[in-house]
Coordinates of C-alpha atoms in Angstrom, one line a residue:
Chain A
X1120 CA 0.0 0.0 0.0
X1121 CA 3.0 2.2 0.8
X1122 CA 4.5 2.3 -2.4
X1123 CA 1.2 3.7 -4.5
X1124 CA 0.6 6.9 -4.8
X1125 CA -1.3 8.5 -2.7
X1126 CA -2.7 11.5 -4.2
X1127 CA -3.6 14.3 -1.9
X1128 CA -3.4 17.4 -5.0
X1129 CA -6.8 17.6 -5.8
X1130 CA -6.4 21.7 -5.8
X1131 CA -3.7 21.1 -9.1
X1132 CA -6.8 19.3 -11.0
X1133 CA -9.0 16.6 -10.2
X1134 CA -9.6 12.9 -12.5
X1135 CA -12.4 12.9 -15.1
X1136 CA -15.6 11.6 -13.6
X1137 CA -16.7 8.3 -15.5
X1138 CA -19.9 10.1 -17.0
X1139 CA -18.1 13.1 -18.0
X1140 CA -15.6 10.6 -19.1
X1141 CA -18.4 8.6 -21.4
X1142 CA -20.0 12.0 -22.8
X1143 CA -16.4 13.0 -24.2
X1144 CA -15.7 9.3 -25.4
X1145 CA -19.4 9.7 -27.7
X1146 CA -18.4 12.5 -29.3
X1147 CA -14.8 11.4 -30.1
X1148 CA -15.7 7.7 -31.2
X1149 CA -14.7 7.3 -34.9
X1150 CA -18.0 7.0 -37.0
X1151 CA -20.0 9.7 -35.5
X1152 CA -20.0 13.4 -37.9
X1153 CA -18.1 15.5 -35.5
X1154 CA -18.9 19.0 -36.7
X1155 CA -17.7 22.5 -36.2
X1156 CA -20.9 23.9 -34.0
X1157 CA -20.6 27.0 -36.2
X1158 CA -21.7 25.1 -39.3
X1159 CA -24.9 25.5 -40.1
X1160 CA -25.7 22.0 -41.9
X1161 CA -27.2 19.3 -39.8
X1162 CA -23.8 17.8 -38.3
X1163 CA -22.6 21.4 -37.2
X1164 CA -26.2 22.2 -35.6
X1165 CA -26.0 18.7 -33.9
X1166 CA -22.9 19.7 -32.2
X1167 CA -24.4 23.4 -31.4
X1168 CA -26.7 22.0 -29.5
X1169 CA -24.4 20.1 -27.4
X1170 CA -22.8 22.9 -26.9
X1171 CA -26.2 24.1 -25.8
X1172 CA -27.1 21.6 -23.7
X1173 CA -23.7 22.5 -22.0
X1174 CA -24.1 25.8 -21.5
X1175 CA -27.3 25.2 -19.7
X1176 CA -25.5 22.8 -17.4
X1177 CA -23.1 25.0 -16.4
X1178 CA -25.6 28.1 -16.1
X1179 CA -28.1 25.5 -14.0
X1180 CA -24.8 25.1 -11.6
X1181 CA -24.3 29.0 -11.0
X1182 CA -27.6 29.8 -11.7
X1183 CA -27.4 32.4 -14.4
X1184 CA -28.8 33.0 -17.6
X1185 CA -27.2 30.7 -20.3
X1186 CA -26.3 33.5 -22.3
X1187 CA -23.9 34.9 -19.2
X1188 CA -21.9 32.4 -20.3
X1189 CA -18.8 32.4 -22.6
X1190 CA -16.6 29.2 -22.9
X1191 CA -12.7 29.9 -23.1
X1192 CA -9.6 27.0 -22.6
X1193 CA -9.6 27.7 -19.0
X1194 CA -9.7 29.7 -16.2
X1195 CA -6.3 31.2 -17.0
X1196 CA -7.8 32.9 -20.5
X1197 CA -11.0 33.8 -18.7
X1198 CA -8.5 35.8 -16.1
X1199 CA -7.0 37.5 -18.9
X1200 CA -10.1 38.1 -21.2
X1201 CA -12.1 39.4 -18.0
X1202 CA -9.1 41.3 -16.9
X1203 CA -7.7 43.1 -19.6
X1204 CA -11.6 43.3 -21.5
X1205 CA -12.9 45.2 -18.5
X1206 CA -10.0 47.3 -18.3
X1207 CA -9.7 48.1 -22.0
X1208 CA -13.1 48.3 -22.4
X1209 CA -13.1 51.1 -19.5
X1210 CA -10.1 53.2 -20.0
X1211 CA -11.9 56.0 -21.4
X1212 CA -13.4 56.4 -17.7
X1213 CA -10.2 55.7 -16.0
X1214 CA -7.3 53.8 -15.4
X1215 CA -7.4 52.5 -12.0
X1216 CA -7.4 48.7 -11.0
X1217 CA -7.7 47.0 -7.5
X1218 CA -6.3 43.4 -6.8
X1219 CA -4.7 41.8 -3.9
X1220 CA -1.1 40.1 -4.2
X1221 CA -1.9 36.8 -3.2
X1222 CA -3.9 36.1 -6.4
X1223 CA -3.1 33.0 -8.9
X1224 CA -0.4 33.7 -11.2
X1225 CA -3.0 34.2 -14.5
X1226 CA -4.1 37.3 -12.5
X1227 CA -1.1 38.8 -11.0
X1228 CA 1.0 38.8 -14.2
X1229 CA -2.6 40.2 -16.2
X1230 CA -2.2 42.8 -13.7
X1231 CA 1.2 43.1 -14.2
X1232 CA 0.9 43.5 -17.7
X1233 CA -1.5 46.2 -17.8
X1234 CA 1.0 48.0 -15.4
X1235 CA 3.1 48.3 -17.7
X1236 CA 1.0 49.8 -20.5
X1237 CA -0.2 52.5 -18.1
X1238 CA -2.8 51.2 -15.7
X1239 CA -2.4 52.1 -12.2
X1240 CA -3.1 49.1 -9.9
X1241 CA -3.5 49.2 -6.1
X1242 CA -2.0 45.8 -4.2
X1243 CA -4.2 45.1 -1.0
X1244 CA -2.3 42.4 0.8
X1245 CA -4.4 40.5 3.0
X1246 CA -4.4 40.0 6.8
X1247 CA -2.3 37.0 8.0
X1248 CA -5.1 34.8 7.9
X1249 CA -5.6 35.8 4.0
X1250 CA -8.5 37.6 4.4
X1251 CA -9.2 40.6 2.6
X1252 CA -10.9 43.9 4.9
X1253 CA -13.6 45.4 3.1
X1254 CA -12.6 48.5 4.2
X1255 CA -9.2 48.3 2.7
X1256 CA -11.3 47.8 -0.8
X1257 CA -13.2 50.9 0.0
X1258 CA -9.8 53.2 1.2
X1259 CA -8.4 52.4 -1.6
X1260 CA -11.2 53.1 -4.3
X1261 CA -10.9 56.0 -6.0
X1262 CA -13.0 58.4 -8.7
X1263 CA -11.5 56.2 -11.3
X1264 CA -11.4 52.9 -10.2
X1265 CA -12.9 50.9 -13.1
X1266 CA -12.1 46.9 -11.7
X1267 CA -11.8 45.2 -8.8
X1268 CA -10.4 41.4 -9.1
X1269 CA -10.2 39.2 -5.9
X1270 CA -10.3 35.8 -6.8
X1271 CA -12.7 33.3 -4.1
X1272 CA -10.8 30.5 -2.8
X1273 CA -7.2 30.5 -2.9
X1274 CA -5.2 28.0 -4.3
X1275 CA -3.1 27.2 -2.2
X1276 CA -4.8 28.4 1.4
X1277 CA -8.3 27.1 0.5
X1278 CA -9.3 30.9 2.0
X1279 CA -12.5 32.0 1.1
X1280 CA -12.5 36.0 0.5
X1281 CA -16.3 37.8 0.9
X1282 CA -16.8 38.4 -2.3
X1283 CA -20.5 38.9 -1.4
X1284 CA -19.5 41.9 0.2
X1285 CA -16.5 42.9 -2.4
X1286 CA -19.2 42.8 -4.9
X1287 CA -22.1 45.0 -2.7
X1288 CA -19.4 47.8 -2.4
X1289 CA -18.5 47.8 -6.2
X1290 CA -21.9 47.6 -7.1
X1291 CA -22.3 50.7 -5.3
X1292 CA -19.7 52.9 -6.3
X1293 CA -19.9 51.5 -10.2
X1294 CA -16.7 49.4 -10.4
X1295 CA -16.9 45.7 -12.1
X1296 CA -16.3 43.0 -10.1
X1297 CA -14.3 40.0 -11.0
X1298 CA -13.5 37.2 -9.1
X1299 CA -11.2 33.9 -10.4
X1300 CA -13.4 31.4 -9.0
X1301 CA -11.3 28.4 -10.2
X1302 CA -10.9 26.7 -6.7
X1303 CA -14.9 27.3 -5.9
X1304 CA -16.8 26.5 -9.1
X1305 CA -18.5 22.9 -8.3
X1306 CA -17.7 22.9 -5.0
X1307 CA -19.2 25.9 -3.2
X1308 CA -22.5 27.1 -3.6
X1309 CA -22.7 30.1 -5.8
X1310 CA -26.0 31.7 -7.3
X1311 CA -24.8 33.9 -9.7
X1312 CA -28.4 35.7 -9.9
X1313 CA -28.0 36.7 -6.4
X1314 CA -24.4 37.4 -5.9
X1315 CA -23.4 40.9 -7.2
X1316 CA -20.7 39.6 -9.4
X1317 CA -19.7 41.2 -12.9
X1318 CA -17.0 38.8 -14.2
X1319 CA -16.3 35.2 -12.9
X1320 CA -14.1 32.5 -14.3
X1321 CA -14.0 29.2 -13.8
X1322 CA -12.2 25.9 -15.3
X1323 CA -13.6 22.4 -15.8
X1324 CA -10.4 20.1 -14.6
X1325 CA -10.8 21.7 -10.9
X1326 CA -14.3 19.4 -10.9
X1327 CA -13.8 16.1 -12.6
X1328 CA -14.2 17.7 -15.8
X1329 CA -11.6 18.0 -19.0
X1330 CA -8.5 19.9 -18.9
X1331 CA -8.5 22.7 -21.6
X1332 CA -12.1 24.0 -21.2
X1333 CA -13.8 27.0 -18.9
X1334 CA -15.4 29.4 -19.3
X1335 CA -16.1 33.1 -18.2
X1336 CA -19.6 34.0 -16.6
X1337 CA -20.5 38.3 -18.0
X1338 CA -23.3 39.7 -15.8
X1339 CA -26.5 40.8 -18.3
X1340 CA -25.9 44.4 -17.5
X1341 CA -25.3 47.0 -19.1
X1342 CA -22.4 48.6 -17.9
X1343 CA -20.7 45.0 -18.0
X1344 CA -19.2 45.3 -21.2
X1345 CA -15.4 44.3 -21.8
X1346 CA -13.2 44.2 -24.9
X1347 CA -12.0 41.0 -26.8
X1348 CA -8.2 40.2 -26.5
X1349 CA -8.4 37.7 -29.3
X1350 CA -9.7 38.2 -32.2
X1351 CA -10.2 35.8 -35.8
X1352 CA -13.8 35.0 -35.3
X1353 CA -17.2 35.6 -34.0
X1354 CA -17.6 32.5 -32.0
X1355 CA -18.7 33.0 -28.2
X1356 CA -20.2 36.4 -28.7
X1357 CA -17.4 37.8 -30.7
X1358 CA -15.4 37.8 -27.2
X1359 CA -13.7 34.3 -27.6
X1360 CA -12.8 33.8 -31.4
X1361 CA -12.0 30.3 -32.1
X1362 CA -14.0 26.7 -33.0
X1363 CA -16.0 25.8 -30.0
X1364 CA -14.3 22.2 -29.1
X1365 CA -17.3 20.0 -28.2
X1366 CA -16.2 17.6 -26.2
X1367 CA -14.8 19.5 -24.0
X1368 CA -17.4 21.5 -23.7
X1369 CA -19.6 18.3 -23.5
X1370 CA -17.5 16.9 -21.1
X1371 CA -17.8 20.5 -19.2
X1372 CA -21.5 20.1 -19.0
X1373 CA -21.1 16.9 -17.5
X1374 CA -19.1 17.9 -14.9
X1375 CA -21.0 20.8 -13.7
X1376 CA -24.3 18.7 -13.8
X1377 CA -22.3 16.1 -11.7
X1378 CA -21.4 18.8 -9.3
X1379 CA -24.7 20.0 -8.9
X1380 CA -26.2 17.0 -7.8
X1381 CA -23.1 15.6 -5.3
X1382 CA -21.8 19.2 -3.9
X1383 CA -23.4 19.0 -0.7
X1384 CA -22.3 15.4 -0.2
X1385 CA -18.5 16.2 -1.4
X1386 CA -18.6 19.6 0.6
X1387 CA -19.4 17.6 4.4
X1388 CA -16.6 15.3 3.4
X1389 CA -13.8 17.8 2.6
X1390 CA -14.7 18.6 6.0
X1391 CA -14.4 15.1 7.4
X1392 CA -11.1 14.9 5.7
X1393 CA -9.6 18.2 6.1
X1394 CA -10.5 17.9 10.6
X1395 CA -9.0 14.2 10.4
X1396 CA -5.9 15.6 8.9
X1397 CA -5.8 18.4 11.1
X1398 CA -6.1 16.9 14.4
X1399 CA -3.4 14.6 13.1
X1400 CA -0.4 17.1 12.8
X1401 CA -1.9 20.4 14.8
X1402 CA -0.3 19.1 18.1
X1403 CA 3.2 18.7 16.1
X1404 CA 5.4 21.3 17.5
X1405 CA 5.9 24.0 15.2
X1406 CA 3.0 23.4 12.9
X1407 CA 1.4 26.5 11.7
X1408 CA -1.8 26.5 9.5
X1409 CA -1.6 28.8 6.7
X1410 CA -5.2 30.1 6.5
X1411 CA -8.3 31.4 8.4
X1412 CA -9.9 28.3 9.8
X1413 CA -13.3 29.4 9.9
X1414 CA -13.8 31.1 6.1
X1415 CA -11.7 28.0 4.3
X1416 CA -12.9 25.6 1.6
X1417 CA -12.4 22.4 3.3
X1418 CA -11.0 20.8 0.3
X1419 CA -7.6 22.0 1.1
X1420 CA -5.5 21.9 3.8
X1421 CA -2.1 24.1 3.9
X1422 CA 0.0 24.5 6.6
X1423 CA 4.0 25.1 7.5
X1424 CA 6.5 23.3 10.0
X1425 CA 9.1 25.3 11.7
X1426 CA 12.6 23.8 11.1
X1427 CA 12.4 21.1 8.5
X1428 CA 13.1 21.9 4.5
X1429 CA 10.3 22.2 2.1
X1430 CA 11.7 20.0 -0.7
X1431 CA 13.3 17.6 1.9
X1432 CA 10.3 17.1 3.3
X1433 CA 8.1 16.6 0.4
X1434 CA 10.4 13.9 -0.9
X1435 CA 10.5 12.5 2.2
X1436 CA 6.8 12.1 2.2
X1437 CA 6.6 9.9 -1.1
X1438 CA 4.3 8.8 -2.1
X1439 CA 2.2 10.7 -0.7
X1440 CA 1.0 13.3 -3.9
X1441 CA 1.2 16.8 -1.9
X1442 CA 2.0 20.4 -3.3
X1443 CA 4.6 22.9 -2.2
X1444 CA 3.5 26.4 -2.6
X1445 CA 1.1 26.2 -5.9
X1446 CA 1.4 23.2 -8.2
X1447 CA 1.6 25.3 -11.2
X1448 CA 4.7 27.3 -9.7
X1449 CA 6.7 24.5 -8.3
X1450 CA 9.5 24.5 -10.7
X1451 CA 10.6 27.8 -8.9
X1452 CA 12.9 27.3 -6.1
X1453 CA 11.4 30.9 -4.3
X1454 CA 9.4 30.0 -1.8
X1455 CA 5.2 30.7 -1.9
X1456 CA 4.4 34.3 -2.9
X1457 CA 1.1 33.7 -1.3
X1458 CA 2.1 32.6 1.7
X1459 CA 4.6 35.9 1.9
X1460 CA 2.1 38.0 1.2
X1461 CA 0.3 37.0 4.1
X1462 CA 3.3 37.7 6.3
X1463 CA 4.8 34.3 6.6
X1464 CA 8.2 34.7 6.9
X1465 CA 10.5 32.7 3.8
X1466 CA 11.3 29.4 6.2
X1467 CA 7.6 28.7 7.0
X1468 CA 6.8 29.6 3.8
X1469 CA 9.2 27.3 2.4
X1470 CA 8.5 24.9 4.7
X1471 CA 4.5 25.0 3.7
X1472 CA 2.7 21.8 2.2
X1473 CA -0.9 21.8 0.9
X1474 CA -3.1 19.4 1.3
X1475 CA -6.3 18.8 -1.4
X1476 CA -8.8 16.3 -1.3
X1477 CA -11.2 14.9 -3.8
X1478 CA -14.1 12.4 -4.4
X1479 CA -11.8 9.0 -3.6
X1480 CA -9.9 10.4 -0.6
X1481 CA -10.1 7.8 2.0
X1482 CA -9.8 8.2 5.7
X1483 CA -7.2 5.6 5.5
X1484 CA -5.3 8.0 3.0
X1485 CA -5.3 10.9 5.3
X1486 CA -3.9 8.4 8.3
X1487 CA -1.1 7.6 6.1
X1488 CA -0.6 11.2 5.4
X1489 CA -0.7 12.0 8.5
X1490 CA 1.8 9.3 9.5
X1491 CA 4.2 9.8 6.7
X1492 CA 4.5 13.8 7.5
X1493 CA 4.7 12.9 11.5
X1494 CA 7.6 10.7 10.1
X1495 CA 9.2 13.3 8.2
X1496 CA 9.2 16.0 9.9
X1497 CA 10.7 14.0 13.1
X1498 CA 14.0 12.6 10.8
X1499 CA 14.6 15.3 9.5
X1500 CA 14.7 17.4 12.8
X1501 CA 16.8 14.9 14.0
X1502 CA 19.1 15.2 11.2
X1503 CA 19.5 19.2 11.0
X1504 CA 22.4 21.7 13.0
X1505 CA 20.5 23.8 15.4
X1506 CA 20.7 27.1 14.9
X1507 CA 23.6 28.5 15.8
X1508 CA 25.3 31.8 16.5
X1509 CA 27.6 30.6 13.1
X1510 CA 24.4 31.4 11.4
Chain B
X1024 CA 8.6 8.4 -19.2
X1025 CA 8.8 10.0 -15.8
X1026 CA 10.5 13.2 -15.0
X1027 CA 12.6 12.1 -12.0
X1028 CA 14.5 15.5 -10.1
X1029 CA 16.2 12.5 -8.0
X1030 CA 17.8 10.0 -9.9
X1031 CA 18.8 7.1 -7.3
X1032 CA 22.0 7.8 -5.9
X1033 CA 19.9 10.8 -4.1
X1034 CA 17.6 8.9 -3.3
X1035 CA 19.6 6.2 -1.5
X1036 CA 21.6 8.4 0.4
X1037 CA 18.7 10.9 1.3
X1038 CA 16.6 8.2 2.6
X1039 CA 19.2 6.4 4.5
X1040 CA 22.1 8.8 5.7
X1041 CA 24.1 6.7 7.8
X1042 CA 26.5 9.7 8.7
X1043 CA 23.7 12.0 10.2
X1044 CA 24.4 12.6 13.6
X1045 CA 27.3 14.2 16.0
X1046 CA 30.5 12.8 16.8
X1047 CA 31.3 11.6 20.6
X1048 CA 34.5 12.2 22.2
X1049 CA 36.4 9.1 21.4
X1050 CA 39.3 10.5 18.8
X1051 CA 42.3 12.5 19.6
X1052 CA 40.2 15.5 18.6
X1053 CA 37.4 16.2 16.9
X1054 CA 36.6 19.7 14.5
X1055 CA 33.7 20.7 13.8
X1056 CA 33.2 23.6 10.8
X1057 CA 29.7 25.0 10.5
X1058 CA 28.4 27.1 7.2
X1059 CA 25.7 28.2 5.8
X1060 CA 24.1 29.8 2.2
X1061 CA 22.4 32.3 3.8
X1062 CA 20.8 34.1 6.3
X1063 CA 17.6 31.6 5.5
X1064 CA 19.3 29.2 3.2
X1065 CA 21.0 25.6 3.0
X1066 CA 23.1 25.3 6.6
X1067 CA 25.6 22.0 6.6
X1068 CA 27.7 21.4 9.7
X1069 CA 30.5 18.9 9.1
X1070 CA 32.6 16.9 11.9
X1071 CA 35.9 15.2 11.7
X1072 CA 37.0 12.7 13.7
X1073 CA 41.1 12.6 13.9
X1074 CA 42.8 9.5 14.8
X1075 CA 46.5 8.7 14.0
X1076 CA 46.8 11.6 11.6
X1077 CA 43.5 9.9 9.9
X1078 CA 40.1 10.3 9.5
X1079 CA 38.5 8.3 11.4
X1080 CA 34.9 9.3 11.3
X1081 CA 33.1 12.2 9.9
X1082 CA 29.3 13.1 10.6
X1083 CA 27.1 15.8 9.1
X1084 CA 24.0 17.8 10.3
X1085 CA 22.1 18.8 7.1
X1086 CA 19.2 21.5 7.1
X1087 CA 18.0 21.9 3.1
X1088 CA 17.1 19.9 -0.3
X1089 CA 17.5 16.4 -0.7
X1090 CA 20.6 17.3 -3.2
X1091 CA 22.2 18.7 0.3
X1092 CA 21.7 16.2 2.5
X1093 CA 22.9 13.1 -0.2
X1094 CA 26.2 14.8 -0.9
X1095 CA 26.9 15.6 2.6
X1096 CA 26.0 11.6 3.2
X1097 CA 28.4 10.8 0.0
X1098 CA 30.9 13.1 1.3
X1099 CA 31.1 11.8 5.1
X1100 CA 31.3 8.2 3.4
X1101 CA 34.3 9.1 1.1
X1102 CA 36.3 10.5 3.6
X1103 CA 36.5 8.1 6.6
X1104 CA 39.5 5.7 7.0
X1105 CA 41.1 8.0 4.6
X1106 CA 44.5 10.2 5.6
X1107 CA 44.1 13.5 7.1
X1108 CA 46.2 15.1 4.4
X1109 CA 43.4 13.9 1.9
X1110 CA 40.7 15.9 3.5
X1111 CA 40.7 19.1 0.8
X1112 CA 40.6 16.4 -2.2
X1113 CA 37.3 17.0 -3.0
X1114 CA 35.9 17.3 -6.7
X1115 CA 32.6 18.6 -6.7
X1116 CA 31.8 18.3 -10.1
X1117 CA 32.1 14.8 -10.0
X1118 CA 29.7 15.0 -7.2
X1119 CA 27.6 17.2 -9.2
X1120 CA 27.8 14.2 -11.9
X1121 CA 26.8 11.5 -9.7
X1122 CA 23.7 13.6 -7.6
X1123 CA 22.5 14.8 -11.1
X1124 CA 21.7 18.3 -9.5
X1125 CA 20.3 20.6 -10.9
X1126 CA 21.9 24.2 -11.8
X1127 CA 19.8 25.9 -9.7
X1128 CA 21.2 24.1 -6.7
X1129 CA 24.6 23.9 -7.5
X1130 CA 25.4 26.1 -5.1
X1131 CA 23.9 23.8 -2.0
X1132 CA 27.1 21.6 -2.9
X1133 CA 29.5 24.3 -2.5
X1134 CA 28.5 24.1 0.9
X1135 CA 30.6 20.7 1.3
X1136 CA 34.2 22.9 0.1
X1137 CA 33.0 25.5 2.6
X1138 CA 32.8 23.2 5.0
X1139 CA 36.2 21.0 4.7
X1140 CA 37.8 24.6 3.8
X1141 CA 36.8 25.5 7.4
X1142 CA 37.8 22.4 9.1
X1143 CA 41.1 22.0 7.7
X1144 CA 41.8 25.7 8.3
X1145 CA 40.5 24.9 12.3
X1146 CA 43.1 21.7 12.0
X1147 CA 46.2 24.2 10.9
X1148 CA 45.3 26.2 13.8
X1149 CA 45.4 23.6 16.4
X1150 CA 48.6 22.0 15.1
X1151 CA 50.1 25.4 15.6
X1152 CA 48.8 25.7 19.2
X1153 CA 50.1 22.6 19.9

């Protein structure tokens, strides 16, 4: 049992789900006309509605209009598309942009970017617990803030920011709201009709769905209009040029309708999971949790040890599948940025594992975890020079 | 075909380092060199133990990557039951070789010549004393 993998990175992407699997596998069996949904002969208007069908799915799981709804390669292109759209598409009015620091890569260098062809952005860190202050939002507004981007769960905390409240205060002071909801779409509740939220994007692989399909939710409003940042087509309401792939998009439809219907179920077990886990290493000396225990999706679990190497211990873990910092940055050596930015200092950031659980975590997975990191951490204690004054 | 960052020399030595730990005060003397990468980085502290003009034990304390704490195992192995006058012969890139590291942690094994650097400059210093 030792020697299979365990996986525990759920948060990096999740395994198709058999009936999302089986609705991709019908439209790529050999035989079947497999048509460009754009055609307008029977083949192409079979796969339009597929794609219709999809769209549906996805708008029954945030509950939105199905027309809200734009389908992109990922949550990575819906951050840039809703990003740099809303702030192109605003510039006239102003040039001012509000995100936080401790935001996924797809937003922070979007950011970035526009930086550095003239748009001013303000960088609210969070508290230590990752939480964003509503007030901070509202201090740093100004006459012409156009965006505000604060994504929902983090990646690699699991924190949940208010983004009920971030949207209320946007709302009234006319600024779009976005909010990269790649860690929260299909496995928090989220009701789109409700929830003053301009711009929202979201990716299929994070809920047993296909990699290489999302999509990018555009409140029916008015004032909610952004700017393309591709362009060759007229597909997706001229904002994502490019053939619609079906099965993804089939498969996405799949997935959402899947986590409509086992949400609930899959939320109260993360939370099984994530307190068995928990209880197993909190009363390790040292052991910090990286996170504001209360307002955390309980799908991931992320938390620091004082005096024992990140990449040491990781490896010393095998085989259990665990992420350092975020899975998509862990070919750089630099310790989390997210974890800094919420005022870790670089050894327990370095020293910071997270934990993400899925459908087919077992309790006997976490105890093995548990044991392995217990393990770990002890050896490799045992094996480091104190520190010293030499130091 | 799987990406291994550990190829199994690394892997032997990190999971098994037979030369963690202190020395006790059994040898006619013992140095002890201590160095680090930086403030927050890689620290290494290596111990010699001298017996008949030889090396007759050496130990390491290891805080970093897996690359670290397998050279400072390989390194520890290598030297013990050799002459004291050997203890500078040390080539790192054939280290480098073995561990596969990567360029990025190359300097993690520059650690190990800081190290025997500052022993043998301690062991200069207490033949002159004596």
């Amino acid at each position: 049992m030792l020697n299979e993998p365990i996986f525990l990175d759920y948060a990096a992407t999740t395994p198709l789900a058999p009936e999302v699997a089986a609705a991709m596998q019908g439209w790529l069996a050999s035989g079947r006309p497999y048509a460009n949904p754009a055609s307008t002969h029977v083949a192409g208007r079979e796969s339009a509605a597929a794609v219709a069908v999809a769209r549906d799915q996805v708008a029954r799981l945030l509950n939105t209009k199905p027309g809200c709804l734009i389908f992109t390669s990922g949550a990575t292109e819906s951050d840039n598309l809703a990003i740099q759209g809303a702030a192109r598409a605003r510039a006239h009015r102003g040039k001012h942009l509000i995100t936080m620091p401790t935001e996924h890569k797809a937003v922070v260098d979007t950011f970035k970017a526009l930086e550095r062809d003239g748009f001013q952005v303000s960088w609210l860190p969070p508290a230590v617990d990752g939480l964003l202050g509503i007030e901070d939002i509202a201090s740093a507004m100004r006459t012409d803030t156009q965006l505000v981007s604060v994504m929902h769960v983090n990646n690699e905390t699991g924190v949940m920011q208010n983004i009920r409240e971030i949207g209320e205060l946007c709302r009234s002071r006319g600024v779009l709201f976005h909010t990269d909801a790649a860690q929260s779409v299909g496995k928090v509740a989220i009701d789109l009709e409700e929830m003053p939220i301009d711009l929202l994007s979201f990716t299929a692989h994070k809920f047993y769905g296909p990699q290489g399909v999302g999509g990018l939710y555009i409140a029916d409003r008015p004032s909610c209009k952004i700017s393309p940042i591709l362009f060759g087509g007229g597909q997706e309401r001229r904002l994502r040029p490019g053939t619609v792939p079906v099965h993804l998009v089939a498969g996405l439809g799949v997935a959402a309708e899947g986590a409509r219907q086992q949400m609930h179920t899959d939320h109260e077990r993360m939370q099984i999971l994530n307190d068995r886990l928990w209880n197993g290493v909190r009363n390790i000396a040292g052991v910090t949790r990286n996170g504001s225990a209360p307002q955390c999706y309980p799908g991931i679990l992320n938390f620091s040890v004082s005096g024992v190497e990140g990449e040491s211990l990781m490896l010393g873990m095998e085989p259990v599948c665990v992420a350092s910092g975020s899975a998509c940055n862990s070919v750089s050596a630099e310790s989390s940025y997210v974890l800094r930015g919420m005022g870790r200092s670089d050894l327990l950031a370095q020293s910071a594992v997270r934990f993400s659980f899925g459908r087919a975590t077992t309790e006997r997975e976490i105890d093995i975890a548990i044991e392995r990191y217990r393990n770990t951490v002890d050896h490799l204690r045992s094996i480091a020079p104190p520190i010293s004054a030499a130091f | 075909m799987l990406v291994e960052p550990y190829n199994d020399f690394v892997r032997a030595r990190f999971a098994n380092p037979q030369h963690a730990g202190e020395l006790k005060d059994r040898y006619d003397s013992i140095c002890t060199a201590e160095v680090a990468e930086s403030a927050d980085g890689a620290r290494l502290r290596l111990a010699v133990g001298i017996r008949n003009d030889a090396i007759a034990a050496m130990r390491f304390l290891a805080w970093g990557c897996p690359f670290l704490i397998a050279a400072a195992e390989s390194l520890c192995a290598d030297k013990e039951n050799r002459p004291l006058g050997t203890l500078l012969e040390f080539d790192q890139n054939e280290l480098v070789q073995q561990l596969s590291v990567p360029d990025a942690k190359f300097g993690r094994i520059l650690l190990l010549e800081d190290a025997l650097r500052s022993l043998a400059a301690q062991i200069n210093a207490n033949e002159k004393q004596d």
